[in-house]
Structure formats: C-alpha cells, structure tokens
Coordinates of C-alpha atoms (C1' of nucleotides) in Angstrom, one line a residue:
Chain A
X1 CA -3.8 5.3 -9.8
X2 CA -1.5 7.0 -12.9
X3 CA 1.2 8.7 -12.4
X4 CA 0.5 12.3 -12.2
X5 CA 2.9 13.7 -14.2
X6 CA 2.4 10.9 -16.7
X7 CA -1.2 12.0 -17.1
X8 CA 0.0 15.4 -17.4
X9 CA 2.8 15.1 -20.2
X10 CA 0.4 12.0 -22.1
X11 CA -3.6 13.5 -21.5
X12 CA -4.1 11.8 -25.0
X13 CA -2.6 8.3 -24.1
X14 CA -5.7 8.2 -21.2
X15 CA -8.2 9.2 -23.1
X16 CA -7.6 6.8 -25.9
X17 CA -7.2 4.3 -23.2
X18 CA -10.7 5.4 -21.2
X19 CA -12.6 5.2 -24.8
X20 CA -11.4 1.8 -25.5
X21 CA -12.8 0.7 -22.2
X22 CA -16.0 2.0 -23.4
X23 CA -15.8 5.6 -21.0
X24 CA -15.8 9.2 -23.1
X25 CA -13.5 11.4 -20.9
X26 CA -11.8 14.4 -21.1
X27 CA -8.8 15.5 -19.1
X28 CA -9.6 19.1 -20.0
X29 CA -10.5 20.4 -16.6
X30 CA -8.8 18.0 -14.5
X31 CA -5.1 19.4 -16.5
X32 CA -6.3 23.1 -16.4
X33 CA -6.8 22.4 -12.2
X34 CA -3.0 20.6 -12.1
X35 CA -1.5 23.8 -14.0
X36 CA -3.0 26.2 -11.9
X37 CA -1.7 23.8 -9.0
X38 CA 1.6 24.3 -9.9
X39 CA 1.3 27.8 -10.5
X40 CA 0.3 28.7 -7.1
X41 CA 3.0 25.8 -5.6
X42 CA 5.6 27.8 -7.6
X43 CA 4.2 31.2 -5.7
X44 CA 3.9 30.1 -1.9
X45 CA 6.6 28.0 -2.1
X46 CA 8.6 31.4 -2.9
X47 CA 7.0 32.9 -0.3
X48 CA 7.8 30.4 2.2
X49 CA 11.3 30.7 1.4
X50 CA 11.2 34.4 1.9
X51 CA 9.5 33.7 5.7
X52 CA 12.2 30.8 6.5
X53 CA 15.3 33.4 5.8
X54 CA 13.8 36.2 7.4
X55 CA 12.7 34.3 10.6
X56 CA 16.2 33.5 10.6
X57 CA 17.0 36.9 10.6
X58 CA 14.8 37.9 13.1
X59 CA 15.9 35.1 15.4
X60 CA 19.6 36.6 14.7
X61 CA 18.8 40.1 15.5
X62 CA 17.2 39.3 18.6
X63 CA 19.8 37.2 19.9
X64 CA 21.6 40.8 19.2
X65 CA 19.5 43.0 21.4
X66 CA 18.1 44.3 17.5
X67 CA 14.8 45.6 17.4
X68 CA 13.0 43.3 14.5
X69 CA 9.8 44.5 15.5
X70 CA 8.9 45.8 11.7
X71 CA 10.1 42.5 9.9
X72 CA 8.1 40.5 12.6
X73 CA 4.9 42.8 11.0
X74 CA 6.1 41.9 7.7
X75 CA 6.3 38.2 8.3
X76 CA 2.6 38.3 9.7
X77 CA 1.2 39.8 7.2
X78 CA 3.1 36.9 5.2
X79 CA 1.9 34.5 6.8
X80 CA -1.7 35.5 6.2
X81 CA -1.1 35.5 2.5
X82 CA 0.7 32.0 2.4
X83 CA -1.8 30.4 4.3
X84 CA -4.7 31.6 2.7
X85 CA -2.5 30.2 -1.2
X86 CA -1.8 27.1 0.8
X87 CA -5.9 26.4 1.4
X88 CA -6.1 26.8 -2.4
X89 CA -3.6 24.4 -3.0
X90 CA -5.2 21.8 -0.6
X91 CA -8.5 22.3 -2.4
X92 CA -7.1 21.8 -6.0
X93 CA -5.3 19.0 -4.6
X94 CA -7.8 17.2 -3.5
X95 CA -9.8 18.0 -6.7
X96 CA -6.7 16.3 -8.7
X97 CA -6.6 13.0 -6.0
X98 CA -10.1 12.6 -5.9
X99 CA -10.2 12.4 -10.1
X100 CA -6.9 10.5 -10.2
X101 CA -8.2 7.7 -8.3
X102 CA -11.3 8.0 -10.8
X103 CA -9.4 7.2 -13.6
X104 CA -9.1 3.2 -14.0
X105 CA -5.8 1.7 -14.9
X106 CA -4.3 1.7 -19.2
X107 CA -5.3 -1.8 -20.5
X108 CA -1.8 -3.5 -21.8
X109 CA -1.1 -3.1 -25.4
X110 CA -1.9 -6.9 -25.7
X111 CA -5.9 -6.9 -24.3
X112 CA -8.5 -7.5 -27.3
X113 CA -10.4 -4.0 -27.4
X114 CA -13.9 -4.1 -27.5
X115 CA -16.5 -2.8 -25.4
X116 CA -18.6 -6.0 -24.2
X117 CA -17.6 -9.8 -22.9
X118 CA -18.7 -10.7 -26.3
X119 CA -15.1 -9.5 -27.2
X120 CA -13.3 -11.3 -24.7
X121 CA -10.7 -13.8 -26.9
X122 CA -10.6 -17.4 -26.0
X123 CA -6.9 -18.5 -25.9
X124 CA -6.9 -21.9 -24.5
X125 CA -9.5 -25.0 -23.6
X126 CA -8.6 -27.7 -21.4
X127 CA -10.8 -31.1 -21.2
X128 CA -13.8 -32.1 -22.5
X129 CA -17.2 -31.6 -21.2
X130 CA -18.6 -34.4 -19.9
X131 CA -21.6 -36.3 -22.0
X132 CA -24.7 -37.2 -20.0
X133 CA -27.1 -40.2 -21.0
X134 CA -29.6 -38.4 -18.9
X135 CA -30.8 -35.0 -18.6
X136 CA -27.9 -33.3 -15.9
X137 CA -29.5 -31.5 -12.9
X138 CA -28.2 -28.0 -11.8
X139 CA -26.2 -28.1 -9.0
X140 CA -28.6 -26.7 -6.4
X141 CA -31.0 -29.3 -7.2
X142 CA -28.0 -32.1 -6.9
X143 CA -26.9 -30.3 -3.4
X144 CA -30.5 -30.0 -1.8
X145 CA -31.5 -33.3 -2.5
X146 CA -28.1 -35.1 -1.1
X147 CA -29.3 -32.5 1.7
X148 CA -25.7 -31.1 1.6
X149 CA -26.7 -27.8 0.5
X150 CA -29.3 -25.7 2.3
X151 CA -30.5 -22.7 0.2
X152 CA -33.9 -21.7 2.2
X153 CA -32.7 -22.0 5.3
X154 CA -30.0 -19.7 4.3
X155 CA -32.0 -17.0 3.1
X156 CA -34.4 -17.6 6.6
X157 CA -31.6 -17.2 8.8
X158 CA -30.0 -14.3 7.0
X159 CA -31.4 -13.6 3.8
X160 CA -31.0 -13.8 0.2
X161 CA -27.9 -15.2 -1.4
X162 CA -26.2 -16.4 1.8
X163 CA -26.6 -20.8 2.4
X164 CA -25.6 -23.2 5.0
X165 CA -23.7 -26.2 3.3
X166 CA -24.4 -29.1 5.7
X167 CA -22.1 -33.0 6.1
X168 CA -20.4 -33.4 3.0
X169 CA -20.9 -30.2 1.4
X170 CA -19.3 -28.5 4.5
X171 CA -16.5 -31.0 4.3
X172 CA -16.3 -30.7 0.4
X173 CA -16.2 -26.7 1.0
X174 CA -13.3 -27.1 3.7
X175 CA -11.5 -30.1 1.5
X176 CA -11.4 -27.7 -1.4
X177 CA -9.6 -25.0 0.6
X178 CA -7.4 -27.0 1.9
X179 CA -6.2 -29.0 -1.2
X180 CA -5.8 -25.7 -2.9
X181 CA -3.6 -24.0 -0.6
X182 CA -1.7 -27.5 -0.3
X183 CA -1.3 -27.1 -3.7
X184 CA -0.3 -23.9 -4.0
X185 CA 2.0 -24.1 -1.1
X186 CA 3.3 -27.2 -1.8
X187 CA 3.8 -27.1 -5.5
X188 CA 3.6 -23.6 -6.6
X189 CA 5.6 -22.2 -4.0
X190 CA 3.5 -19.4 -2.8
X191 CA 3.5 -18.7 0.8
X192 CA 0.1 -18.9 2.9
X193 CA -1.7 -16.1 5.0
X194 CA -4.2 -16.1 6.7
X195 CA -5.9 -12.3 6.5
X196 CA -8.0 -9.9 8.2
X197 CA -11.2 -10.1 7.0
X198 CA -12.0 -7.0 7.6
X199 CA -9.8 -3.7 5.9
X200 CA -9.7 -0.1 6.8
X201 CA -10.9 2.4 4.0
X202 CA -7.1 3.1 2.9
X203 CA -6.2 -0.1 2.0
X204 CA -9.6 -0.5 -0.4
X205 CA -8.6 2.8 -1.7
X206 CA -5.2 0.8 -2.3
X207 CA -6.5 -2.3 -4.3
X208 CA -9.2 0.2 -5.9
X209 CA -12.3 -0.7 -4.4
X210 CA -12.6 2.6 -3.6
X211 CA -13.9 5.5 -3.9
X212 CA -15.7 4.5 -6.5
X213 CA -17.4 1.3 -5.9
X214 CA -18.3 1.9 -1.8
X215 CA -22.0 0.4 -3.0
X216 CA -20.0 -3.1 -3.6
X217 CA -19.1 -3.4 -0.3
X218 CA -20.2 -3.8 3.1
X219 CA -19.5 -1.5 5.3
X220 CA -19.3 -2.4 9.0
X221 CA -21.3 0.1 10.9
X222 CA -19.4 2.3 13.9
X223 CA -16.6 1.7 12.7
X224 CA -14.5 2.4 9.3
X225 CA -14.4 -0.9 8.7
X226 CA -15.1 -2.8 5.2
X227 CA -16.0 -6.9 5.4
X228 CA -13.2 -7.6 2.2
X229 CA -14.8 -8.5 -1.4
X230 CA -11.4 -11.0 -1.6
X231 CA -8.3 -11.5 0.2
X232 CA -6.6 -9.2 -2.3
X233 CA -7.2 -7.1 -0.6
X234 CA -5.4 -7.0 2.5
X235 CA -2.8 -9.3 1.1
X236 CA -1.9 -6.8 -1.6
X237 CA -2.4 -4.1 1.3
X238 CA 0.7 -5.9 3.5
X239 CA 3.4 -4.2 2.7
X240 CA 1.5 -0.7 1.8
X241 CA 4.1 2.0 2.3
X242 CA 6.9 0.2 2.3
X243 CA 10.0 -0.4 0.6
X244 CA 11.0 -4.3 -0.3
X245 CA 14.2 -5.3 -1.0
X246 CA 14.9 -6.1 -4.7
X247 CA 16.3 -9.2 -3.2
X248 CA 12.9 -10.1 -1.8
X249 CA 10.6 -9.9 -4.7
X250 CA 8.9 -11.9 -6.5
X251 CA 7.2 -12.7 -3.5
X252 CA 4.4 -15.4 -3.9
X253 CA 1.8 -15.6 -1.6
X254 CA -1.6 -17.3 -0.9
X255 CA -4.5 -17.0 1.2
X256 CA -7.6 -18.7 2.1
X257 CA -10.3 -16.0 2.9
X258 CA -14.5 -15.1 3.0
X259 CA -15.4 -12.9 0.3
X260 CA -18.3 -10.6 0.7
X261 CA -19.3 -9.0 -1.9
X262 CA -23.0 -6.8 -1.8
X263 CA -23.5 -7.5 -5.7
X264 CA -25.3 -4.1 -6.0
X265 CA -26.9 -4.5 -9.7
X266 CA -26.6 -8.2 -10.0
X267 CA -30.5 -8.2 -9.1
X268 CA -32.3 -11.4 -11.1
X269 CA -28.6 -12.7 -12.0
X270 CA -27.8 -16.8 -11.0
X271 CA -30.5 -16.0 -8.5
X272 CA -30.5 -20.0 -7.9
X273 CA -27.7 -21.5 -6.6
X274 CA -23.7 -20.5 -5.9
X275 CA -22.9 -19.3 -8.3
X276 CA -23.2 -15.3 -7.2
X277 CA -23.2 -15.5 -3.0
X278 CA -23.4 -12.2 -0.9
X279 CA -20.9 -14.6 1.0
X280 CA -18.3 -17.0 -0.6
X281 CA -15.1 -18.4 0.3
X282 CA -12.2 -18.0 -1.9
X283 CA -8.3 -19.0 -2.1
X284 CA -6.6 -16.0 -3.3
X285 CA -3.0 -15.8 -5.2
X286 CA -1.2 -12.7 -5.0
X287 CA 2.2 -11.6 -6.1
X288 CA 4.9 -9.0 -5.8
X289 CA 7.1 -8.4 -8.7
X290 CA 9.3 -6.3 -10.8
X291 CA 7.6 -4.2 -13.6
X292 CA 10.0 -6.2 -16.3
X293 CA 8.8 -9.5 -15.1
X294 CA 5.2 -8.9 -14.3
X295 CA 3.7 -10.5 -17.6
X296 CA 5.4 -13.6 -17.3
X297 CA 4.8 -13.7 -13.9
X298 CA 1.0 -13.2 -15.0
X299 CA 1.6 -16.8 -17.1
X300 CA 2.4 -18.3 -14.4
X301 CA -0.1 -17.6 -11.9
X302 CA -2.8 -18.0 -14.2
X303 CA -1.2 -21.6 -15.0
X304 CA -1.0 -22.0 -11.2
X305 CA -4.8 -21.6 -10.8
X306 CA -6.0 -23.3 -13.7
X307 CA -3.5 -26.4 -12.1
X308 CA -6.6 -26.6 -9.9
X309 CA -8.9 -27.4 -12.5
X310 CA -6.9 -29.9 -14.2
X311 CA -6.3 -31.6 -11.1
X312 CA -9.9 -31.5 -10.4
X313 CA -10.5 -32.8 -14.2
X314 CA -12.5 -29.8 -15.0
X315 CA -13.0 -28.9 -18.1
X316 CA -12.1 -24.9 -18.5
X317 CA -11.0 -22.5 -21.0
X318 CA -8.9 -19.4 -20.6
X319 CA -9.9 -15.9 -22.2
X320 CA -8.3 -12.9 -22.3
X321 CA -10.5 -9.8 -21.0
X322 CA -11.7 -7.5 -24.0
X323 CA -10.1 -3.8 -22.5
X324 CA -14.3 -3.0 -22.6
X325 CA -14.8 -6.1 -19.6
X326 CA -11.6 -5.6 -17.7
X327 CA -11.4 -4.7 -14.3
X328 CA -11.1 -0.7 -13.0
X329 CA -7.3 -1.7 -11.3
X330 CA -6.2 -4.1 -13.6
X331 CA -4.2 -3.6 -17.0
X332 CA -4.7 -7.4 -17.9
X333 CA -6.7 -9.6 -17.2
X334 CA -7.1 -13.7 -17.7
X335 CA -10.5 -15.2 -16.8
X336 CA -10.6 -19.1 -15.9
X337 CA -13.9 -20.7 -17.3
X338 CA -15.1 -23.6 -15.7
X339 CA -17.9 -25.9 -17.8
X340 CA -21.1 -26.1 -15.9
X341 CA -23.3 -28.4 -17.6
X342 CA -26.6 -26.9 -16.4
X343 CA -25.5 -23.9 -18.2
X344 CA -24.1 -25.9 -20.4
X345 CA -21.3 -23.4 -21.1
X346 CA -17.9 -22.1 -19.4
X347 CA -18.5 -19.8 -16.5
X348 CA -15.8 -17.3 -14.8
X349 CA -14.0 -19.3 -11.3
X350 CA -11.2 -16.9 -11.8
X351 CA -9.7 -14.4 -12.5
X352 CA -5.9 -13.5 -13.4
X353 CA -4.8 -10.2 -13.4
X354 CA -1.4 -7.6 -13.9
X355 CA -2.3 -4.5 -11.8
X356 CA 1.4 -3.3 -13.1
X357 CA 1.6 -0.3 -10.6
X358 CA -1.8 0.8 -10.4
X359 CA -2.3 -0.4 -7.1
X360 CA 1.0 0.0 -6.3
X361 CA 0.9 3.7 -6.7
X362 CA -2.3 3.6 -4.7
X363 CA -0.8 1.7 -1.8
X364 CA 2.0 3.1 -2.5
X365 CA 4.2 -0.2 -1.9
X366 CA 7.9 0.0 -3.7
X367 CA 11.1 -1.6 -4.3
X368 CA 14.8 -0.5 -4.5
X369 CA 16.6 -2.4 -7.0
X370 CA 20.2 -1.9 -4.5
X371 CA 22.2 0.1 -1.9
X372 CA 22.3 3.4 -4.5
X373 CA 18.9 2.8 -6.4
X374 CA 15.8 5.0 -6.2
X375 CA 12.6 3.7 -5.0
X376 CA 10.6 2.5 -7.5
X377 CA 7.0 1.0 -7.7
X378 CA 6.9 -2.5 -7.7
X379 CA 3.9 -4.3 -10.0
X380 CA 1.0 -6.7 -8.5
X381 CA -0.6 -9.4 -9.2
X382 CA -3.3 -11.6 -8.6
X383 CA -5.3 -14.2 -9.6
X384 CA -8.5 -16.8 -7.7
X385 CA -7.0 -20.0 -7.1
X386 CA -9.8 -21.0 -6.9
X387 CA -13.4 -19.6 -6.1
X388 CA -14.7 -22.3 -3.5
X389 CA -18.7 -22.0 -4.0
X390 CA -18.1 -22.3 -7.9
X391 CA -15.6 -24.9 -7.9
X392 CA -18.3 -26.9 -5.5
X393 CA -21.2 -26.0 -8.4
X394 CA -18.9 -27.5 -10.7
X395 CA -18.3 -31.1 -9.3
X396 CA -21.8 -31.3 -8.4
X397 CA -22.8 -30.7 -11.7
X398 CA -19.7 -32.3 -13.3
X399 CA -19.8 -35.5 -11.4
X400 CA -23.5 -36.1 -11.0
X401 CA -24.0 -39.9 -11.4
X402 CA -28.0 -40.9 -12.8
X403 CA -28.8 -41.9 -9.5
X404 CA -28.2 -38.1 -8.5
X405 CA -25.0 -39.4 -6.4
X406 CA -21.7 -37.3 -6.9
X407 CA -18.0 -39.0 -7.8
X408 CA -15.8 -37.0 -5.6
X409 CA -12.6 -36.4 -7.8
X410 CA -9.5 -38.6 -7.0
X411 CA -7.4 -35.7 -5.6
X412 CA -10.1 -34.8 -3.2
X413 CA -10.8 -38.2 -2.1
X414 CA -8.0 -38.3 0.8
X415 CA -9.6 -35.0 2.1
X416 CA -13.4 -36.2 2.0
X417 CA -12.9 -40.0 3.6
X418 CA -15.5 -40.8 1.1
X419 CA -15.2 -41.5 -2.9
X420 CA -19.0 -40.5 -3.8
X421 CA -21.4 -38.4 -2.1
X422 CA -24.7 -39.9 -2.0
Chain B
rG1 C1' -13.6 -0.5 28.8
rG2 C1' -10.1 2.1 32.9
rA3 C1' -5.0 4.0 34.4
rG4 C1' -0.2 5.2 32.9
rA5 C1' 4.1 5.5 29.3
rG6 C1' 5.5 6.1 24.4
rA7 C1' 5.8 7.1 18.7
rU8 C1' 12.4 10.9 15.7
rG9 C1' 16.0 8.7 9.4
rG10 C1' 17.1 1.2 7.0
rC11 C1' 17.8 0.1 12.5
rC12 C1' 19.3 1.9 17.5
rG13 C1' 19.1 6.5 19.8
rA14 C1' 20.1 12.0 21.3
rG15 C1' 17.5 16.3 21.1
rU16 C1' 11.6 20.6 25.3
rA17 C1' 12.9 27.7 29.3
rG18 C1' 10.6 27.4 20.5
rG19 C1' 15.4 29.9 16.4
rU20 C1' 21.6 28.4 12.8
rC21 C1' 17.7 20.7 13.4
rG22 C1' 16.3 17.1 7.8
rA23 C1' 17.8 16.5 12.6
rA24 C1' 24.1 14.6 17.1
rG25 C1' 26.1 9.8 17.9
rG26 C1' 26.3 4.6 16.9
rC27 C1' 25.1 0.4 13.8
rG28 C1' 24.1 -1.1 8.9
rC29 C1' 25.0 -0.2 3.8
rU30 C1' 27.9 2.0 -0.7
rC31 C1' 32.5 3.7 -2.7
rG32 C1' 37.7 4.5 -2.0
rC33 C1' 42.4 3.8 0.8
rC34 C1' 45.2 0.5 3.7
rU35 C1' 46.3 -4.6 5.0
rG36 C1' 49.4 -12.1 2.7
rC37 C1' 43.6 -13.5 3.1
rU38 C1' 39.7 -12.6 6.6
rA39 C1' 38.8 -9.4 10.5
rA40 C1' 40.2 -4.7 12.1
rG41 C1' 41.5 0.5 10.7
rC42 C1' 41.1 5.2 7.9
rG43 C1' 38.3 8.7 4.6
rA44 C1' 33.9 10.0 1.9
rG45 C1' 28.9 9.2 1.0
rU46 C1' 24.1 7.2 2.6
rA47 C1' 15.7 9.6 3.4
rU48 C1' 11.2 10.6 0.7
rA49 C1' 7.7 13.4 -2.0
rC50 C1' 6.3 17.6 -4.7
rG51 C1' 7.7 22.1 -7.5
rG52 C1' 11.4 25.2 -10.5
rG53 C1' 15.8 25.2 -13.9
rC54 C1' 17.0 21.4 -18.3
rA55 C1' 14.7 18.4 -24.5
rA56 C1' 16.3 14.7 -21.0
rA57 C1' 19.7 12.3 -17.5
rA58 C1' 23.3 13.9 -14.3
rC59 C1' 23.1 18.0 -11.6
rC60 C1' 21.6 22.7 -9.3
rU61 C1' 17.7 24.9 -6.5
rG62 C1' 13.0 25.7 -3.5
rU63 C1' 9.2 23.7 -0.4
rA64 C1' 7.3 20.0 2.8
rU65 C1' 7.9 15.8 6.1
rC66 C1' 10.6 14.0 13.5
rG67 C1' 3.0 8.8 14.1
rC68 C1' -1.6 11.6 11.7
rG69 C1' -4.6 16.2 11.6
rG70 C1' -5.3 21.1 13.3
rG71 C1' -3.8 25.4 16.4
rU72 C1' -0.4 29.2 18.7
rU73 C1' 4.1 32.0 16.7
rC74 C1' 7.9 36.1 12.6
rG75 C1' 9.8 31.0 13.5
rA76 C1' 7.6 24.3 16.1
rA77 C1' 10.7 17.6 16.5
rU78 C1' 10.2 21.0 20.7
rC79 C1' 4.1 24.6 23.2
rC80 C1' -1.6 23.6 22.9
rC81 C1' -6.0 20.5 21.1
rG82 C1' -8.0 16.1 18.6
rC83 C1' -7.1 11.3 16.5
rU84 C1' -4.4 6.7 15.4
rC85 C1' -1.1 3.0 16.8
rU86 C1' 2.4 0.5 20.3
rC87 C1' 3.8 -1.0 25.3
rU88 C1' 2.7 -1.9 30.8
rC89 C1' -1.0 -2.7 34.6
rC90 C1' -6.3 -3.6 35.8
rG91 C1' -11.1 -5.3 34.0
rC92 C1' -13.7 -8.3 30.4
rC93 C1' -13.6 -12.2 26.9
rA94 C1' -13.1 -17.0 22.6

RNA sequence: GGAGAGAUGGCCGAGUAGGUCGAAGGCGCUCGCCUGCUAAGCGAGUAUACGGGCAAAACCUGUAUCGCGGGUUCGAAUCCCGCUCUCUCCGCCA
C-alpha cells in the first residue's frame, strides 16, 4: 500500500509508475473522494469538539443543581448531525482503502521498463548447461520410470496438478529441504520457522495477496482461513503491528513451508510434470530491514538463494524483472533461472524481491530507530531459497545418466544414503 | 465442544452508582542535576493515527483510540449486545 498522503501530494509520480507496468489509471476520482474526505473530517471533527466542551459543561452545571436541559437538546440534535457526517466519512473511507490497496507498489528507479518478460534484463549466468550424447528426457518421464514420481495417481487421488513422489523422490524432496535450510541457517545466518500454513485474510491483505487476487488462493471453507501460496506470507505477517527495535533489524529468517497456489489462468501451461503444482513445497527467505539498506540487503539474499544452485552445480542465470512482469507488492524484483534441458532454456526457481514498505504499510510492521525516534516503516524482503518441486525437475533432468539413472549431486549425497538414483 | 475468568500505555498495574481519564502509581527508557567510579538519590520528559495551521521542520491545535465492532447517552475505559483472543477446569484428540 502507498502512502496516502504521498499519493495525494505526487498523483502524477503513480500514474507514471501504473503505465510503466503496463496499467492506464487515473487518480482523478479516487483524489476528488480524499479532498472531500478531508473536508468533512475538518467539519465533524469541529463539531465534536463543540459536543466534548459543552458535555463538559453540562456535566458542570449539573453537579451545580443548574438546569442544562436546553444545551442537553442542543447536543442531541448535534449528535444526529455528527453521526449522520461520520457515516459519510466511513463510506469515503472505505472507497479510498479499498482503491489504495488496488494500487500495486512504484517499481524502483533501477527496474528495466517494459511491458512483457521479453524485457526482463539478464545480469548474470552461472555454469554451463550440461551437453547430452543422447537425446535428454523430461523430467517426468526420468521420475515415472525410476517410479519415484507418481503423476496419475496424483491426479486420481486428488486431481490435476497434485503427485505423490514415492522412495527416493520422497527422500530427494525432504533432502532438498533440509540441506537448504542447513544452508541457510548454517551459513547464511538466517533463522528458521516453521509457519502456519494456513493465514487469516488480514495478513494476505498484508503481503498483497489480497483483495485483489482471492481467485489465486484457496480458501478454506467455514472458516476465513487461506491455505498460504508461500511462507511469506505468514513469516512477513509475524511481527504485523508491531514495533521492532532498531537494534533488532535486519532480521534474517527462513522457513520451510507447502505452497498452494490455485493457478487460476495457468490452464494448458507445464501441464506435464512439476514444474507448475496446485501443491509444492518451498523454502522461503524473508527479511526485515531498514529502508537505507534494503537494496543491498536485496544483493544478498538473492546471492543467498542462488548459493543453492551453485552448490547443486546448476546452471542458472539471474534477471532483473522488466517493471511490466514485476510483482503487484514488490518494487524489485530478481528472478533465479534454473537450465532445464527438456526446455532446453532457463526457467524461474526463484524469485528475489524489495517490497520497500509496501507491505509494510499494509501490515503495518515498523521500527523506531531509538528511545526519542518516531515509528517508522521498516522495508521487507524476500526471496525462494529454493522452490523444491523445480529444483527436483532440475537434477532429474540435469543429472540424467543414458541409462535413464540420476547422479545425485555431491552436497546431497550425505542426505540421500545413495550417490545415484536408479 | 461445555463451564468460568479475563483483555487498560514499552512492561506491570489502578480505575464501574457514566462526567474535569489519554487515563493514578510503579518499572523501564531519555535528558539534566548530584555523587572519587559504579550503585543509589533528585528533577523533567516519555503512545499512536488522522485532520487543521506552516513552503517545510520544529511547534501549536483538533479529533479518535483503554481487545475489535455496534448500541444507549448531552457525555462511555466504565452500561448493553455481538465477535475475537488469552487463561483455568471438563470433554475429545495426533
């Protein structure tokens, strides 16, 4: 969420930022609604203090034995008015909130503009793509016929997009979890939670899920419950109104979490395989920091996730999101691209973004810099550290030996018991 | 799921026959004084949001906030209704 009374004093500043993300909108209405809010906050908040002193009054004359029968009339025909301005306010406030959580963050000065992925900016590559002397199988075909991935029997027990892993593909699922948050805990320094998987509506409203993507998610029925799309979510949503210390922040934390995503319009998309999962695990890296430090902070988590990768002798590259492919919440945004031979190109395994206070606005979570200093919002961060399901896709497909066998990567070997799959 | 108790400022904690309570007191914290050092002591200060004044900061000023929402009333931390959460006991359960 902007700041209101930035969005007020700088209309032009969003709307240039809304075009370059590939939206035309005008702030016409929504700044005519927040003048005439403040018009009508100037007038019943002068009529409130006229009821506050003359209750006094009344309270004083009674104590006298006065008769304040005729300012008692007077205050209740107040009253009526006030109450009848203060529904109006409500209204128009809610018309503002409802638009102002609408209005996706300002991409950072430094994002590529362009409207499509096509204008997303390579900045780094790491590793080379492995060479095949034989024609390299997709990873679904690789898992089902080691028999360590099940996709039918997914989709019969629950549907489309959901699969069972099975022997070493379950172990290969949980070894990856666990040597990523080892890693991250271990060498990164990032502390490890383990969530909720399942948020109230507030705190999606917080991280920006909502209101405007509620077809995204599940919802769980009876209750106001959301199954989370990632573990930002309630990690960001831990310290929702609150007030850290400065001495507290950054704060680096980590969690291991199911992601459930409903990937409404991704119909006839990576139909095959793991790559898109109504159900996928993921290890989430979040962090709390200062707004000065937030971009360098950004640096360094997305060097923290693509450690993974290296480690796992993937070949990646890093891009920088075009402002037109950049996420509603985020002002910045680093994609991790893993190479996946049977699409023979880099595909998305994570993705690195500065929120700056967007979110923390929303959730409103904030820091005091000392003893004397105001409250101010502090700027979040976050980044995959690895998706699981993909990271699996990729050493299938990575590692595939010609006899249809799997090498499983050296740091992975001490979590698997085993050095191939086959 | 049933019964009971509770929710007040950074923390603890007073405050219900409704009025001068944004809220006593203590702790903590900040600044100053005092004191060989430390500790102790003394004094002052110490919530947030949204408006208005101001170019802006400082500052001044108004409104709102005693879990959340609504109601009664000239006036609500105090009365009424609904909800949420916490604690205790019982039941159930991995």
């Amino acid at each position: 969420m902007l700041d209101l009374k930035f969005v007020r004093s700088n209309p032009e500043k969003i709307e240039e930022a809304l075009k370059k993300r590939g939206g035309k909108v005008s702030l016409d209405s929504f700044l005519k609604v927040e003048a005439e809010r403040r018009r009508l906050l100037a007038q019943v908040e002068t009529m409130k203090a006229e009821r506050n002193a003359v209750s006094q009054e009344i309270g004083k004359m009674k104590k006298a034995g006065e008769d304040a029968e005729a300012k008692v009339l007077e205050m209740r025909e107040l009253g009526e008015r006030i109450k009848a301005i203060d529904n109006n306010v409500k209204e128009l406030e809610n018309t503002l909130e409802k638009e102002l959580l609408s209005i996706p963050n300002i991409p950072n000065e430094s994002v590529p503009v362009g409207l499509t992925e096509e204008d997303n900016v390579e900045v780094r590559r790491w590793g080379e793509p492995p060479k095949f002397d034989f024609e390299p199988k997709p990873h679904w075909e690789i898992g089902e016929k080691l028999g360590i991935l099940d996709f039918e029997r997914g989709s019969k027990v629950t549907g489309a997009r959901f699969t069972f892993y099975k022997g070493l593909g379950a172990r290969l699922e949980r070894a990856l979890v666990n040597f990523f948050l080892d890693l991250h805990t271990g060498e990164h320094g990032y502390t490890e939670f383990f969530p909720p998987f399942m948020v109230h509506r507030n705190s999606m409203v917080g991280t920006g899920q909502l209101p405007k993507f509620e077809e995204e998610a599940f919802k769980v029925e009876k209750t106001d419950y959301f199954l989370i799309p990632t573990a930002e979510v309630p990690i960001t949503n831990l310290y929702r109104e609150e007030i850290l210390d400065a001495a507290e922040i950054p704060l680096y934390h980590c969690a291991y979490s199911a992601c459930f995503r409903a990937e409404a319009g991704a119909a006839g998309r990576d139909t095959r395989g793991l790559i898109r999962q109504h159900q996928f695990n993921k290890v989430e890296l979040v962090k709390f920091t200062t707004p000065e430090s937030s971009y360098d902070e950004l640096e360094k988590l997305t060097n923290d996730a693509e450690d993974v990768l290296k480690k796992l002798g993937l070949a990646y590259r890093v891009v920088t999101l075009s402002t037109g492919d950049l996420g509603f919440s985020s002002a910045k945004t680093y994609d991790l691209e893993v190479w996946l031979p049977s699409f023979n190109t880099y595909r998305e395994i994570s993705s690195c973004s500065n929120f700056e206070d967007y979110q923390a606005r929303r959730a409103n979570i904030r820091f005091r810099r000392g003893p004397k200093g105001k409250p101010e919002f502090v700027h979040t961060l976050n980044g995959s550290g690895v998706a699981v399901g993909r990271t699996v896709a990729a050493i299938l497909e990575n590692y595939q030996q010609p006899d249809g066998s799997v090498i499983v990567p050296k740091v992975l070997q001490k979590y698997m018991g085993v050095d191939v799959i086959r």
